[in-house]
Coordinates of N, CA and C in Angstrom, one line a residue:
X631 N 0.8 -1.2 0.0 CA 0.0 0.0 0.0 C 0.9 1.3 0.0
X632 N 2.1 1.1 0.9 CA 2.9 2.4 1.1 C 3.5 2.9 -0.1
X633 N 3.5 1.6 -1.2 CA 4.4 1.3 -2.0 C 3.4 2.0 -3.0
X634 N 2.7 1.8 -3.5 CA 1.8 2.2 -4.4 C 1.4 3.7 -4.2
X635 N 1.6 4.1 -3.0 CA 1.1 5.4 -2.7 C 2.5 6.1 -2.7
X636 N 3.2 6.2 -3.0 CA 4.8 6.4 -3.1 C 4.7 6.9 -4.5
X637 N 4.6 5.6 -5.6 CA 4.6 5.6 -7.2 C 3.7 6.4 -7.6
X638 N 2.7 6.6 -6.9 CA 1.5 7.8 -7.6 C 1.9 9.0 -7.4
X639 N 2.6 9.3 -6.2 CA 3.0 10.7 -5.7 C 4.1 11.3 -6.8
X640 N 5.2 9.8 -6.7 CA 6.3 10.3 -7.7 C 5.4 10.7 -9.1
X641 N 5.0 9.6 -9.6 CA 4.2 10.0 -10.6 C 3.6 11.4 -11.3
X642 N 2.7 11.9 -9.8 CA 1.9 13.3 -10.4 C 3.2 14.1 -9.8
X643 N 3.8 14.1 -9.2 CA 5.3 15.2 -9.5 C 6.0 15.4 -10.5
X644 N 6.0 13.9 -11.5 CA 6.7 14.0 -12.7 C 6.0 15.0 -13.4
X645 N 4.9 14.2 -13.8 CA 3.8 14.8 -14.6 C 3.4 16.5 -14.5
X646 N 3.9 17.1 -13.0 CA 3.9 18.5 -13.3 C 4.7 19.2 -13.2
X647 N 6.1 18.4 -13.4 CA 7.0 18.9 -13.5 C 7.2 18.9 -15.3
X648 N 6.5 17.9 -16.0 CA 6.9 18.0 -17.4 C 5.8 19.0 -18.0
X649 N 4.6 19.3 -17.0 CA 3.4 20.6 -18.0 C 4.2 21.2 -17.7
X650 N 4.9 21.9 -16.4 CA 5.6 23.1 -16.4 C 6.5 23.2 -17.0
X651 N 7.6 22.3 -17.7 CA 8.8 22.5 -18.8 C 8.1 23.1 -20.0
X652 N 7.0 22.7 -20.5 CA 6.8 23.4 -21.8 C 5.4 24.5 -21.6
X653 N 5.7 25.2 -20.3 CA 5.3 26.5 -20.3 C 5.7 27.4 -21.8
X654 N 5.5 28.4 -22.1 CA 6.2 28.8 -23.1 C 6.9 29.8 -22.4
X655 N 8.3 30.6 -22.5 CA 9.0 31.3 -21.4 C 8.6 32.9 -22.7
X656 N 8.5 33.7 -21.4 CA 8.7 35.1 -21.6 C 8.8 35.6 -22.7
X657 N 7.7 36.4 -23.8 CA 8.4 36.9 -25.1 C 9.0 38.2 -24.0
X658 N 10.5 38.4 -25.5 CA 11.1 40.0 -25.1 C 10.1 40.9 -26.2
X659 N 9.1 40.3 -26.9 CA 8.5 41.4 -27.6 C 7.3 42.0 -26.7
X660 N 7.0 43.3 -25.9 CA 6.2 43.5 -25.3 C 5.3 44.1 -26.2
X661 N 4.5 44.8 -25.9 CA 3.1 45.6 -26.2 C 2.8 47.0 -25.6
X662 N 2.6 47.9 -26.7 CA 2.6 49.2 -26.3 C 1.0 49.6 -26.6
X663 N 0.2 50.0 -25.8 CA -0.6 51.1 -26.2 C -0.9 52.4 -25.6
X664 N -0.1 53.0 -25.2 CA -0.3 54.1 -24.7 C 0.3 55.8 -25.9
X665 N 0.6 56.4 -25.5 CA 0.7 58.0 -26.7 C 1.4 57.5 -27.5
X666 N 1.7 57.8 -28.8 CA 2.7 57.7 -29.6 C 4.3 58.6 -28.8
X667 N 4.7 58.0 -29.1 CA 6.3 58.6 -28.8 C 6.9 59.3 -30.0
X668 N 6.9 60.7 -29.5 CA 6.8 61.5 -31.0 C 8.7 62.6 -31.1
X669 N 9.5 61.7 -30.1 CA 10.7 61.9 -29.8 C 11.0 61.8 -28.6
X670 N 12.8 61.2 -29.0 CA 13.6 60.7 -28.0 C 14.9 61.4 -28.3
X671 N 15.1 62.2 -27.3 CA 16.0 62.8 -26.2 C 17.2 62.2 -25.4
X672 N 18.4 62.4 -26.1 CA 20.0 61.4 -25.3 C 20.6 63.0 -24.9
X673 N 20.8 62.7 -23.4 CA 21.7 63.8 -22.9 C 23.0 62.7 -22.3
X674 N 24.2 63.1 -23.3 CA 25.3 62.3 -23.0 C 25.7 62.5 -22.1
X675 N 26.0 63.8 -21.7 CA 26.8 63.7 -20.1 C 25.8 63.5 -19.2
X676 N 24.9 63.6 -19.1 CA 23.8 63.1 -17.7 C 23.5 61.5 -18.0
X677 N 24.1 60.7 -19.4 CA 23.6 59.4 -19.2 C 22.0 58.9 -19.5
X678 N 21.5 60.1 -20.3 CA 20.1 59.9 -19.8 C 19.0 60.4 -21.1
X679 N 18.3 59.4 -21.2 CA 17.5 59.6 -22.6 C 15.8 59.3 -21.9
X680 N 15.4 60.1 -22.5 CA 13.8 60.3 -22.3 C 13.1 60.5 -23.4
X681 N 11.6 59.5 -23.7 CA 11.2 59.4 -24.7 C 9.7 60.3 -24.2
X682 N 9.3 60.8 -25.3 CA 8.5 62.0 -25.1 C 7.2 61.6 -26.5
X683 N 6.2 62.3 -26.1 CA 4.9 62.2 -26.5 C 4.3 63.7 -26.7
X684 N 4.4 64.1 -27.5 CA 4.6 65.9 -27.2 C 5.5 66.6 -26.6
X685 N 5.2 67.2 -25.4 CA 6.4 67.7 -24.6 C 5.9 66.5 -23.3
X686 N 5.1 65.5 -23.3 CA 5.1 64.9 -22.2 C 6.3 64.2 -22.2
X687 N 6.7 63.5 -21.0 CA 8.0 62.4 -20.7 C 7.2 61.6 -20.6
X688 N 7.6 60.8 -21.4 CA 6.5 58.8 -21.2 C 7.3 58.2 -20.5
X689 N 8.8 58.2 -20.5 CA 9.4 57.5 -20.2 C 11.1 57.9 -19.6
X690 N 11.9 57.2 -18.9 CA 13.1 58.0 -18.6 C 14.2 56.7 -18.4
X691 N 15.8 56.6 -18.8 CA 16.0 55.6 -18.8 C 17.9 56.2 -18.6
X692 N 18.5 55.7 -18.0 CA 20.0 55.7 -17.8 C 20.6 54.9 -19.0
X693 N 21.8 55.2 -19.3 CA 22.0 54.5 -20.5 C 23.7 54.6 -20.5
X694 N 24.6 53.6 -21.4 CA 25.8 53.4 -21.3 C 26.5 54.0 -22.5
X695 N 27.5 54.4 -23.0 CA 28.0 55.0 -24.0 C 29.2 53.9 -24.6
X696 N 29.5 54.7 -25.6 CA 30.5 54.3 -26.3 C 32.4 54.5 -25.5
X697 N 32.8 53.5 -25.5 CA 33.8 53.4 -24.9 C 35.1 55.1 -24.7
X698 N 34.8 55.8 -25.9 CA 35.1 57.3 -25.7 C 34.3 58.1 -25.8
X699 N 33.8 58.6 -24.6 CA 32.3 59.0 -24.5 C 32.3 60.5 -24.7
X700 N 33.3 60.8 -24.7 CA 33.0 62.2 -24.6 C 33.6 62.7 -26.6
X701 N 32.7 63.8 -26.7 CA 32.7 64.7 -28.1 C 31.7 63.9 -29.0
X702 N 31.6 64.4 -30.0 CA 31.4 64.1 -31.2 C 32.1 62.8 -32.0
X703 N 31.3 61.5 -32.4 CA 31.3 60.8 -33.4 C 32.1 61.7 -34.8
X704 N 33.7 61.3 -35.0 CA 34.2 61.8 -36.1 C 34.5 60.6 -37.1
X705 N 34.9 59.1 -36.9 CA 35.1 58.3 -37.7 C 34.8 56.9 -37.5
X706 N 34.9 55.8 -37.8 CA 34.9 54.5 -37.8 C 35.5 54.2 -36.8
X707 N 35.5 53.8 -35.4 CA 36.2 53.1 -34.7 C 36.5 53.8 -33.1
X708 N 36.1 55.1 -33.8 CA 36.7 56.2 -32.3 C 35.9 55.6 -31.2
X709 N 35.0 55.2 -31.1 CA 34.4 54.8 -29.6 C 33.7 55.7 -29.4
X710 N 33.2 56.6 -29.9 CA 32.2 57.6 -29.6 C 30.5 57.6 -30.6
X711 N 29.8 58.4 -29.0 CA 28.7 58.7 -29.9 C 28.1 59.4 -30.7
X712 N 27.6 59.4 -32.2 CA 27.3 60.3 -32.4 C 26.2 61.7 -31.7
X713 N 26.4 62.9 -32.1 CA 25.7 63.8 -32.1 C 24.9 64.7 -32.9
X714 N 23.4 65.3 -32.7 CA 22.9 65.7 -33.8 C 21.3 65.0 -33.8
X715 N 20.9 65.2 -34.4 CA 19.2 64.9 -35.1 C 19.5 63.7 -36.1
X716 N 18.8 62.1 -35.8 CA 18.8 61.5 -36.4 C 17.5 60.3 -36.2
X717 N 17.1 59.6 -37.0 CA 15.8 59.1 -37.0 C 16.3 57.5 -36.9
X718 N 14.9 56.8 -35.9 CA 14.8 55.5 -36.2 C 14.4 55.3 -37.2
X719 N 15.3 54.1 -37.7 CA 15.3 53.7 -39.5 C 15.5 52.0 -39.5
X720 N 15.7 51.6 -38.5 CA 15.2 49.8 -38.3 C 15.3 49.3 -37.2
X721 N 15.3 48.0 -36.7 CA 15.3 47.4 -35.7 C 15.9 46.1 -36.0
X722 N 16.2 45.6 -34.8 CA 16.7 43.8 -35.3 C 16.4 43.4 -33.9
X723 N 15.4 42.4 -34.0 CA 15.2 41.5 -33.4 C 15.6 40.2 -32.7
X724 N 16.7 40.4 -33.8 CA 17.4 39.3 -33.5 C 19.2 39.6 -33.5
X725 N 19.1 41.3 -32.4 CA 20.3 41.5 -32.0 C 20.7 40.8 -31.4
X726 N 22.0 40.9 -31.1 CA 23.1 40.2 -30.2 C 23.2 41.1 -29.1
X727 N 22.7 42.2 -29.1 CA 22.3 42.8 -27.7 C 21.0 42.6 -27.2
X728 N 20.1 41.4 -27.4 CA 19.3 41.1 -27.3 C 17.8 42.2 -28.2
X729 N 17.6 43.2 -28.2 CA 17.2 43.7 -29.4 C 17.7 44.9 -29.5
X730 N 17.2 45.5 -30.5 CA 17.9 47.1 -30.6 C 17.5 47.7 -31.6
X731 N 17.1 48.7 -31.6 CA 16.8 49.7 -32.6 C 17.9 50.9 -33.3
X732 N 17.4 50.7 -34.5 CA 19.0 51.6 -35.1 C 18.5 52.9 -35.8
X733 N 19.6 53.8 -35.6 CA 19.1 55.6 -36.1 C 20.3 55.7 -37.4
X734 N 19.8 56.3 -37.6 CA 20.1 56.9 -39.5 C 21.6 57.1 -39.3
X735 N 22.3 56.7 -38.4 CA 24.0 57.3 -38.3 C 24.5 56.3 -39.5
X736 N 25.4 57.2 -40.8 CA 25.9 58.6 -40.5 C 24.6 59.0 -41.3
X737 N 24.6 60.6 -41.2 CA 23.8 61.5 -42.5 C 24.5 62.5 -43.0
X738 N 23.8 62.9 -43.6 CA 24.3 64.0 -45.1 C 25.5 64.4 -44.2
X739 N 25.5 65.2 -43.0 CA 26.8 66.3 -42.5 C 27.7 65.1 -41.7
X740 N 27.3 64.1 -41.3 CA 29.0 62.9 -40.7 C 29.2 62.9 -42.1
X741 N 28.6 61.9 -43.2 CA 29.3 61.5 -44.5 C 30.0 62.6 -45.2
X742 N 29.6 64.1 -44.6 CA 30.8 64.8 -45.5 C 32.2 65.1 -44.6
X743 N 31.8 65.5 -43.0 CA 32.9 65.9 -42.3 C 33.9 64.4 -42.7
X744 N 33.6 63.4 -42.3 CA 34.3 62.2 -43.1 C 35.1 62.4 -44.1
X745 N 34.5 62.3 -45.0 CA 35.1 62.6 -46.4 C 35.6 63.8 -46.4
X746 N 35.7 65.0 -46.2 CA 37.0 66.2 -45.5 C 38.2 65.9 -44.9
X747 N 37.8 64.7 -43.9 CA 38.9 64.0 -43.2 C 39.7 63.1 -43.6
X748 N 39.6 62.7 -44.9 CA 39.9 61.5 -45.4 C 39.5 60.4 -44.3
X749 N 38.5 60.0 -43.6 CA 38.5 59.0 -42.4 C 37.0 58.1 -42.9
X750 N 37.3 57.2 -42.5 CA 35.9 55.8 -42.9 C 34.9 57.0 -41.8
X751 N 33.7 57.4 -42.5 CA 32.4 57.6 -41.5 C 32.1 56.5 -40.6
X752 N 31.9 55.1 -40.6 CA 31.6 54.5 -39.4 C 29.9 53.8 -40.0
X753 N 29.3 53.4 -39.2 CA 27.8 53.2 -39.1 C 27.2 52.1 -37.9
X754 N 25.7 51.8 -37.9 CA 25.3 50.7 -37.3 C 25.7 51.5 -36.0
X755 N 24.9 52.7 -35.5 CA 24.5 52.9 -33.9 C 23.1 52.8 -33.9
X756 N 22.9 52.0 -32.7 CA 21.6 51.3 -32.4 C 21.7 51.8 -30.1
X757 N 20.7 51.7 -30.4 CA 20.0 51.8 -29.2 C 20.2 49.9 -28.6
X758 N 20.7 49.7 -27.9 CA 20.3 48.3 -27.6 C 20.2 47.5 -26.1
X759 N 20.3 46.5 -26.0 CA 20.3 45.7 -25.0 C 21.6 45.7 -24.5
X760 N 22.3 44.7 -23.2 CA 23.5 44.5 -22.9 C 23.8 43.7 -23.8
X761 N 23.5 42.5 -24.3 CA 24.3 41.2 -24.9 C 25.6 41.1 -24.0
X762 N 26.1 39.6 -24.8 CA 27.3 39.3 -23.9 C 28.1 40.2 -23.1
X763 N 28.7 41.1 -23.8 CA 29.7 42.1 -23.5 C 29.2 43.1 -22.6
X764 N 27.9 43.7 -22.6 CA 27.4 44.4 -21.7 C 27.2 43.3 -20.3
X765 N 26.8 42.2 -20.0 CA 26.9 41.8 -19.4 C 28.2 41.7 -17.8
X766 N 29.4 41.4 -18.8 CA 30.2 41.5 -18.0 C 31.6 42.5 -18.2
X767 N 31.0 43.4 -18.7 CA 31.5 44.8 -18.8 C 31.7 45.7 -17.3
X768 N 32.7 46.1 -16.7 CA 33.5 46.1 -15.8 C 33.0 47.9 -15.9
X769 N 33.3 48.7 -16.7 CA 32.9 50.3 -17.2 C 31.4 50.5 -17.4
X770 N 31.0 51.4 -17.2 CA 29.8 52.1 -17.8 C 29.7 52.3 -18.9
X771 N 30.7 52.4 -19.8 CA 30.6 52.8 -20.9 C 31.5 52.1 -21.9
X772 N 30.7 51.1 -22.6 CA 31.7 50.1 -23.3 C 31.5 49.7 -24.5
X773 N 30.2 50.4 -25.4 CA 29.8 49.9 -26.3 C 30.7 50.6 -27.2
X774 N 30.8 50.1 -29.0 CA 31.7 51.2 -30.0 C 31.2 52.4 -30.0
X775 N 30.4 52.3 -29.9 CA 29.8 54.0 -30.0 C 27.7 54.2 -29.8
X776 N 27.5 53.3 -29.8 CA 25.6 52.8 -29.6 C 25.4 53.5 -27.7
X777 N 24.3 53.4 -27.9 CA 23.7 53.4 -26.5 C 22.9 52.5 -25.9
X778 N 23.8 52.0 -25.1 CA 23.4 50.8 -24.3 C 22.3 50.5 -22.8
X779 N 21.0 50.2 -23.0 CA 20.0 50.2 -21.7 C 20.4 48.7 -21.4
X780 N 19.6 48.1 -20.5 CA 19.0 46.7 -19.7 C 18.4 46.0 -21.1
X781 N 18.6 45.3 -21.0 CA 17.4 44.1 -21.6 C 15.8 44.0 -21.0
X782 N 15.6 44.4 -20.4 CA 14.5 45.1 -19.8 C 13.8 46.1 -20.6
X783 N 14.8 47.1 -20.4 CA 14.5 48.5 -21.1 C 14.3 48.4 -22.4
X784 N 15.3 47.8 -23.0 CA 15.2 47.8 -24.5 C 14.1 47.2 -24.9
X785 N 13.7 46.1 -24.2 CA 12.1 45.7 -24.8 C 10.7 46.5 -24.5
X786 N 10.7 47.5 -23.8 CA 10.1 48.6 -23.4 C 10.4 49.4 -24.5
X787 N 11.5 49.8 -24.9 CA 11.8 50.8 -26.1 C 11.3 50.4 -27.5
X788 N 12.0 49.3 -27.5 CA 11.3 48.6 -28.4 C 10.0 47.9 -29.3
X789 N 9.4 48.5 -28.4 CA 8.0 48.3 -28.3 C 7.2 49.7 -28.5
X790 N 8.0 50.8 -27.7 CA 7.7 51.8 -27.8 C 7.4 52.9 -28.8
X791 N 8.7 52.8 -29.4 CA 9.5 54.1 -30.4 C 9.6 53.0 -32.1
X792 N 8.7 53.7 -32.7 CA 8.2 53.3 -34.3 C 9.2 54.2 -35.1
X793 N 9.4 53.2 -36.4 CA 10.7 54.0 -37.2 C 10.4 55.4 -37.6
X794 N 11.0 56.3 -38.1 CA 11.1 57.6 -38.4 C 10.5 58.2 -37.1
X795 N 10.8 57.7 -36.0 CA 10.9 58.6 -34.9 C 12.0 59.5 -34.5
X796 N 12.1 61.0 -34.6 CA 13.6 61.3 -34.4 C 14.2 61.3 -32.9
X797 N 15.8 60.8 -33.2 CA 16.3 61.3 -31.9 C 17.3 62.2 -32.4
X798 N 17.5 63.0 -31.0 CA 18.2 63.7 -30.6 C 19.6 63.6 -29.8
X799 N 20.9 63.6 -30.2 CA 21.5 63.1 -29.5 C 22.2 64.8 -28.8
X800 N 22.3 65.0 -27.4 CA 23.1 66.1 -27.2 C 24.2 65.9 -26.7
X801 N 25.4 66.8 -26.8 CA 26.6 66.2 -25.8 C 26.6 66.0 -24.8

């Protein structure tokens, strides 16, 4: 009897231990419906971007820079972010910073200061997640030149801010 009531117990433990394996786990694609986000705002030395609905603040978020954080984005490689007025113009889903949305860098005025300089303009700054390297990134500021939130955040942003949204990047 002890025996049999033993095997059923193990039994229905198995059994809900295997419905709970194929739970489905957590999408990172969330769901927006609240104002349109009609610009987003990077203040690089405060670390700090805020996405706006008129002049409202929807939203507010800390954020990590490019490994040389300070000035102006001049070439391929510097480690900096750009600055200036530039628009969301895609997304990838299937970032390796777990997602990320990307702004129009370079435009008409990087691709010429560039070419003045004889220097490669650069491209592919994205807004993104940590991925590997943000993970165990030792600095605040580690990316090539992108701005780096939580994996958290970014699927919040990402959800949020629709292409040809402009940002703003300030020094």
């Amino acid at each position: 009897m002890m025996r049999r009531d033993f095997l059923r117990l193990m039994l229905g433990g198995a059994s809900l231990l295997a419905i709970a394996g194929c739970a489905a786990p957590e999408s990172k694609f969330k769901t927006y419906d609240g104002p349109q986000v009609t610009r987003v705002d990077l203040f690089k030395s405060q670390r700090l971007m805020r996405l706006y609905s008129g002049n409202t603040v929807l939203k507010q978020y800390n954020f990590g820079l490019g490994f040389a954080p300070v000035g102006n984005k001049l070439y391929e490689g510097d480690g900096k972010t750009p600055e200036g007025l530039y628009y969301v113009d895609r997304r990838n889903p299937n970032s390796r910073y777990h997602l990320s949305v990307g702004i129009d860098y370079p435009n008409a005025s990087d691709k010429a200061r560039a070419l003045a300089a004889g220097v490669p303009v650069g491209s592919d700054i994205f807004i993104h997640g940590q991925g590997p390297e943000g993970r165990v990134a030792t600095k605040r500021d580690w990316t090539a030149g992108c701005i780096a939130v939580t994996d958290d955040e970014i699927e919040e942003i990402y959800a949020m801010v629709q292409d040809g949204t402009p940002v703003v990047i300030y020094p």
